[in-house]
Amino acid sequence: MANEEKLNINDIAERAGVSIATVSRYLHGRLEKMSDKTANRIKQIIEETGYVPNASAVQLMTQRSGLIAIVAADVDDYFSTEFFKGASSILEAESYTGVLFDTNSSVKREASLLDRISQQNFDGVIMQPISADNEVLQKHIKKNLPVVLVDRETTGGDYDMVVTDNEQAAKRAAQHYRDQGFANVVVISEPIANVSTRTARWRGVQAVYPDAQMIEIAHAGIIGAEQVQAIISQLPTDAPTVVFFFKERLMLETLPHMIRENVLTAQLQVTGFSDTKLARDLNPNVKLIQQNPFLMGASAAELLLRRLDKKATKTQTEKIVIAATYE
């Protein structure tokens, strides 16, 4: 038994008459590429010898860690936690483990985290990037490390991505209010510069309301009563107006104040992008643009797994657009 305890993955492969990669796939639960006979043979040898795989040795032999870095823009947002859950559900089914990182909406922190991820043995990255510059990401991401972007697009098109139809969704919502006779739109958003989702949404609104007003909030999570009052004071009162929120947290921080101040009327309505039903709970009549972050995360994981498949022959990047609903 003493000798058996010193067995490594190579010994198991030799005894089973298979490759190290086949034993590794068995250990990670990926049995679809082997026969039942082979799987049962490996299982029998492991049980007979009492072999316990050494994770570091398996990584060294297979050049795979089974770890995927999942980089979220802000884990305080429901979107980030849901896309992580979606990605993890697919990865775990294929015996990969998603490791969550939070950039906290900071370009500097994003660069630091990507540097650290590249220095470690991750098999791939799924990320919701802050930087819109493809060259910046390439500078901090290890060459040949598979990467899939979620919710954001970058210039250059070197990465697979999963996004919402932001521009069209915003345009559909804006057109709904135009058709209802609303003359004005006031958009409330975090700074839109260099953030693809926000700029796309702004284009969608402007396609219907070229003279739309923009109020930029430094960062969701810091809106106080005084700032809400300042926002309300800027809203037009002489014509039907819709307040269009580009981020759910901004809506949830502002809407309770608007309800308490009784400013919502037939002449002043709110709408916006939302990932939960909390805004509808506050205002049952509100119409919301609903994204599906769980599905976006799951789709990103599937794209990454295809990149990790050595038999994959595709070379061009893929872009999956998951349409939002408006109801």
Coordinates of C-alpha atoms in Angstrom, one line a residue:
M1 CA 0.0 0.0 0.0
A2 CA 2.9 2.4 0.7
N3 CA 3.9 2.1 -3.0
E4 CA 0.4 2.6 -4.1
E5 CA 0.1 5.8 -2.1
K6 CA 2.9 7.2 -4.3
L7 CA 1.0 6.7 -7.5
N8 CA 0.5 9.6 -9.8
I9 CA -1.7 10.3 -12.8
N10 CA 0.8 8.8 -15.2
D11 CA 0.8 5.5 -13.2
I12 CA -3.0 5.3 -13.4
A13 CA -2.9 6.0 -17.2
E14 CA -0.3 3.3 -17.7
R15 CA -2.3 0.7 -15.7
A16 CA -5.4 1.6 -17.6
G17 CA -3.7 1.6 -21.0
V18 CA -4.9 5.1 -21.8
S19 CA -3.4 8.6 -22.1
I20 CA -2.9 11.0 -19.2
A21 CA -5.5 13.3 -20.9
T22 CA -8.1 10.5 -20.8
V23 CA -7.5 10.0 -17.0
S24 CA -7.7 13.8 -16.5
R25 CA -11.0 13.9 -18.4
Y26 CA -12.3 11.1 -16.2
L27 CA -11.2 12.9 -13.0
H28 CA -13.0 16.1 -14.2
G29 CA -16.2 14.2 -15.0
R30 CA -15.9 14.7 -18.8
L31 CA -16.9 11.2 -19.8
E32 CA -18.6 12.0 -23.1
K33 CA -15.3 11.4 -25.1
M34 CA -14.6 7.9 -23.7
S35 CA -16.4 4.6 -23.8
D36 CA -18.1 3.1 -20.7
K37 CA -15.5 0.4 -20.8
T38 CA -12.6 2.9 -20.5
A39 CA -14.4 4.9 -17.8
N40 CA -15.1 1.7 -15.8
R41 CA -11.5 0.5 -16.2
I42 CA -10.1 3.8 -14.8
K43 CA -12.6 3.8 -12.0
Q44 CA -11.7 0.3 -11.0
I45 CA -7.9 1.1 -10.9
I46 CA -8.5 4.2 -8.8
E47 CA -10.7 2.2 -6.4
E48 CA -8.2 -0.6 -6.2
T49 CA -5.2 1.6 -5.5
G50 CA -6.9 4.2 -3.4
Y51 CA -5.4 6.9 -5.7
V52 CA -6.1 10.5 -4.7
P53 CA -5.4 13.0 -7.5
N54 CA -2.9 15.7 -6.7
A55 CA -4.4 18.9 -8.2
S56 CA -1.0 20.5 -8.9
A57 CA 0.3 17.4 -10.6
V58 CA -2.8 17.1 -12.8
Q59 CA -2.4 20.8 -13.8
L60 CA 1.2 20.2 -14.6
M61 CA 0.5 17.2 -16.8
T62 CA -2.5 18.5 -18.6
Q63 CA -1.6 22.2 -18.6
R64 CA -5.1 22.9 -17.4
S65 CA -6.1 24.2 -14.0
G66 CA -9.9 23.9 -14.3
L67 CA -10.2 27.5 -13.1
I68 CA -11.9 30.3 -15.0
A69 CA -11.5 34.0 -14.0
I70 CA -14.9 35.8 -14.0
V71 CA -14.3 39.5 -13.8
A72 CA -17.3 41.7 -12.9
A73 CA -17.6 45.4 -13.2
D74 CA -19.4 45.8 -9.8
V75 CA -20.6 42.9 -7.7
D76 CA -23.0 45.3 -5.9
D77 CA -25.0 45.3 -9.1
Y78 CA -27.6 42.5 -9.7
F79 CA -26.4 42.2 -13.3
S80 CA -22.9 41.2 -12.2
T81 CA -24.0 38.6 -9.7
E82 CA -26.5 37.1 -12.1
F83 CA -24.1 36.8 -15.0
F84 CA -21.6 35.2 -12.6
K85 CA -24.3 32.6 -11.6
G86 CA -25.1 31.9 -15.3
A87 CA -21.5 31.4 -16.3
S88 CA -20.8 29.3 -13.2
S89 CA -23.8 27.0 -14.0
I90 CA -22.3 26.1 -17.3
L91 CA -18.7 25.9 -16.2
E92 CA -19.5 23.6 -13.3
A93 CA -21.3 21.2 -15.5
E94 CA -18.0 20.8 -17.4
S95 CA -16.0 20.5 -14.2
Y96 CA -14.6 24.0 -14.3
T97 CA -14.6 26.4 -11.4
G98 CA -15.4 30.1 -11.8
V99 CA -13.4 32.5 -9.6
L100 CA -15.1 35.9 -9.1
F101 CA -13.1 39.1 -9.3
D102 CA -14.6 42.6 -8.8
T103 CA -13.1 45.7 -10.6
N104 CA -15.4 48.0 -8.6
S105 CA -15.9 50.1 -11.8
S106 CA -12.2 51.1 -11.7
V107 CA -10.1 51.0 -14.8
K108 CA -6.9 51.0 -12.7
R109 CA -8.2 48.1 -10.6
E110 CA -9.3 46.2 -13.7
A111 CA -5.7 46.5 -15.1
S112 CA -4.2 45.3 -11.8
L113 CA -6.6 42.3 -11.6
L114 CA -5.9 41.3 -15.2
D115 CA -2.2 41.4 -14.5
R116 CA -2.6 39.1 -11.6
I117 CA -4.9 36.7 -13.5
S118 CA -2.4 36.5 -16.3
Q119 CA 0.4 35.6 -13.8
Q120 CA -1.7 32.7 -12.5
N121 CA -2.8 29.5 -14.1
F122 CA -6.3 30.3 -15.3
D123 CA -7.6 28.5 -18.3
G124 CA -9.7 31.4 -19.5
V125 CA -11.4 34.7 -18.6
I126 CA -15.0 35.9 -18.8
M127 CA -15.2 39.6 -18.1
Q128 CA -17.5 42.6 -18.0
P129 CA -14.8 45.2 -19.0
I130 CA -14.6 48.8 -17.9
S131 CA -12.1 49.8 -20.5
A132 CA -13.4 50.1 -24.1
D133 CA -9.9 50.0 -25.6
N134 CA -9.0 46.7 -27.0
E135 CA -5.3 47.5 -26.8
V136 CA -5.5 48.2 -23.1
L137 CA -7.0 44.7 -22.5
Q138 CA -4.4 43.1 -24.7
K139 CA -1.7 44.8 -22.7
H140 CA -2.9 43.2 -19.4
I141 CA -4.2 39.8 -20.6
K142 CA -1.8 37.0 -21.2
K143 CA -1.4 36.2 -24.9
N144 CA -3.4 33.2 -26.1
L145 CA -5.6 33.2 -22.9
P146 CA -9.2 32.7 -24.2
V147 CA -11.4 35.7 -23.3
V148 CA -15.1 36.3 -23.6
L149 CA -16.6 39.7 -22.9
V150 CA -20.0 40.2 -21.4
D151 CA -22.3 43.3 -21.6
R152 CA -19.6 45.5 -23.1
E153 CA -17.9 45.8 -26.5
T154 CA -14.4 47.0 -27.2
T155 CA -12.7 48.5 -30.2
G156 CA -10.8 46.1 -32.3
G157 CA -13.1 43.0 -32.2
D158 CA -10.4 40.5 -31.0
Y159 CA -12.6 38.9 -28.4
D160 CA -15.8 36.9 -28.4
M161 CA -18.6 38.7 -26.7
V162 CA -22.2 38.4 -25.4
V163 CA -24.2 41.7 -25.3
T164 CA -27.8 43.0 -25.1
D165 CA -29.3 44.8 -28.1
N166 CA -28.8 48.1 -26.2
E167 CA -29.3 50.6 -29.0
Q168 CA -32.4 48.9 -30.4
A169 CA -33.9 48.3 -26.9
A170 CA -33.5 51.9 -26.0
K171 CA -34.9 53.0 -29.3
R172 CA -38.0 50.8 -28.9
A173 CA -38.7 52.2 -25.4
A174 CA -38.2 55.8 -26.6
Q175 CA -40.5 55.2 -29.6
H176 CA -43.2 53.9 -27.2
Y177 CA -43.3 57.2 -25.4
R178 CA -43.1 59.2 -28.6
D179 CA -46.1 57.3 -29.8
Q180 CA -47.9 58.1 -26.5
G181 CA -47.3 61.8 -27.0
F182 CA -44.4 62.4 -24.7
A183 CA -42.5 65.4 -26.0
N184 CA -39.3 65.3 -23.8
V185 CA -36.9 62.6 -22.6
V186 CA -34.4 63.2 -19.7
V187 CA -31.8 60.5 -19.5
I188 CA -30.1 59.7 -16.2
S189 CA -26.9 57.7 -16.5
E190 CA -23.4 57.3 -15.1
P191 CA -20.9 59.0 -17.4
I192 CA -21.3 57.5 -20.9
A193 CA -17.9 58.3 -22.3
N194 CA -16.0 55.1 -23.4
V195 CA -18.7 52.7 -22.1
S196 CA -20.2 50.9 -25.1
T197 CA -23.5 49.9 -23.4
R198 CA -24.3 53.5 -22.4
T199 CA -23.2 55.1 -25.7
A200 CA -25.3 52.5 -27.6
R201 CA -28.3 53.3 -25.4
W202 CA -27.8 57.0 -25.9
R203 CA -27.8 56.5 -29.7
G204 CA -31.1 54.6 -29.4
V205 CA -32.8 57.4 -27.5
Q206 CA -31.4 60.2 -29.7
A207 CA -32.7 58.4 -32.8
V208 CA -36.2 59.1 -31.5
Y209 CA -35.5 62.2 -29.4
P210 CA -32.6 64.2 -31.0
D211 CA -32.9 66.9 -28.3
A212 CA -33.0 64.5 -25.4
Q213 CA -31.4 65.9 -22.2
M214 CA -28.7 64.0 -20.4
I215 CA -28.0 64.1 -16.6
E216 CA -24.8 62.2 -15.7
I217 CA -24.3 60.9 -12.2
A218 CA -20.8 60.3 -11.0
H219 CA -21.4 56.8 -9.7
A220 CA -24.5 54.7 -8.7
G221 CA -24.7 54.3 -5.0
I222 CA -24.1 57.9 -4.0
I223 CA -27.3 59.7 -4.9
G224 CA -28.8 61.6 -1.9
A225 CA -32.0 63.4 -1.4
E226 CA -30.5 66.8 -2.4
Q227 CA -29.2 65.4 -5.7
V228 CA -32.6 63.8 -6.4
Q229 CA -34.2 67.2 -5.8
A230 CA -31.7 68.8 -8.1
I231 CA -32.6 66.2 -10.8
I232 CA -36.4 66.8 -10.3
S233 CA -35.9 70.6 -10.6
Q234 CA -34.3 70.1 -14.0
L235 CA -37.3 68.2 -15.4
P236 CA -39.5 70.1 -17.9
T237 CA -43.0 70.9 -16.5
D238 CA -44.6 72.3 -19.7
A239 CA -44.9 69.1 -21.7
P240 CA -45.2 65.3 -21.1
T241 CA -41.7 64.0 -20.1
V242 CA -40.3 60.6 -19.6
V243 CA -37.2 60.1 -17.3
F244 CA -35.1 57.3 -18.9
F245 CA -32.6 55.5 -16.5
F246 CA -29.7 53.7 -18.2
K247 CA -28.9 51.8 -15.0
E248 CA -31.3 50.0 -12.6
R249 CA -29.4 51.2 -9.4
L250 CA -29.9 54.8 -10.4
M251 CA -33.6 54.2 -10.9
L252 CA -33.9 52.4 -7.5
E253 CA -32.1 55.2 -5.8
T254 CA -34.2 58.0 -7.4
L255 CA -37.6 56.5 -7.8
P256 CA -38.6 56.3 -4.0
H257 CA -37.8 60.0 -3.7
M258 CA -39.9 60.8 -6.7
I259 CA -42.8 58.8 -5.3
R260 CA -42.6 60.5 -1.9
E261 CA -42.6 63.9 -3.6
N262 CA -45.6 62.9 -5.7
V263 CA -43.9 64.1 -8.9
L264 CA -44.9 61.1 -11.0
T265 CA -48.1 62.0 -13.0
A266 CA -49.6 61.3 -16.3
Q267 CA -47.3 64.1 -17.5
L268 CA -44.1 62.7 -16.0
Q269 CA -43.2 59.0 -16.2
V270 CA -40.1 56.8 -15.8
T271 CA -38.6 53.9 -17.7
G272 CA -35.2 52.3 -18.1
F273 CA -33.0 49.3 -18.2
S274 CA -33.7 46.8 -15.4
D275 CA -32.5 43.4 -14.3
T276 CA -34.9 42.9 -11.4
K277 CA -38.6 43.6 -10.8
L278 CA -37.9 46.0 -7.8
A279 CA -38.8 49.1 -9.8
R280 CA -42.1 47.5 -10.8
D281 CA -42.8 46.7 -7.1
L282 CA -42.3 50.4 -6.3
N283 CA -44.3 51.6 -9.3
P284 CA -46.6 48.8 -10.7
N285 CA -47.3 50.8 -13.9
V286 CA -43.7 51.3 -15.0
K287 CA -42.6 49.8 -18.2
L288 CA -39.0 48.3 -18.1
I289 CA -36.3 47.1 -20.5
Q290 CA -35.5 43.7 -19.0
Q291 CA -32.1 42.1 -19.7
N292 CA -31.3 38.5 -19.0
P293 CA -27.8 38.6 -17.3
F294 CA -28.0 34.9 -16.2
L295 CA -28.5 33.8 -19.9
M296 CA -25.7 36.2 -21.0
G297 CA -23.3 34.7 -18.5
A298 CA -24.3 31.1 -19.5
S299 CA -23.8 32.0 -23.2
A300 CA -20.4 33.5 -22.4
A301 CA -19.3 30.3 -20.7
E302 CA -20.4 28.2 -23.7
L303 CA -18.4 30.4 -26.0
L304 CA -15.3 30.1 -23.7
L305 CA -15.7 26.3 -23.6
R306 CA -15.7 26.1 -27.3
R307 CA -12.5 28.2 -27.3
L308 CA -11.0 25.7 -24.9
D309 CA -11.9 22.7 -27.0
K310 CA -8.7 21.8 -28.8
K311 CA -10.7 20.4 -31.6
A312 CA -12.4 23.7 -32.3
T313 CA -11.3 25.0 -35.7
K314 CA -13.0 28.4 -35.7
T315 CA -10.7 31.4 -35.9
Q316 CA -13.1 34.3 -36.2
T317 CA -14.6 35.9 -33.1
E318 CA -18.2 35.4 -32.2
K319 CA -20.8 37.9 -31.1
I320 CA -24.0 36.8 -29.4
V321 CA -26.8 39.4 -29.1
I322 CA -29.5 38.6 -26.6
A323 CA -32.5 40.8 -27.1
A324 CA -34.0 42.6 -24.1
T325 CA -37.7 42.7 -23.6
Y326 CA -39.9 45.8 -23.0
E327 CA -42.9 45.3 -20.8

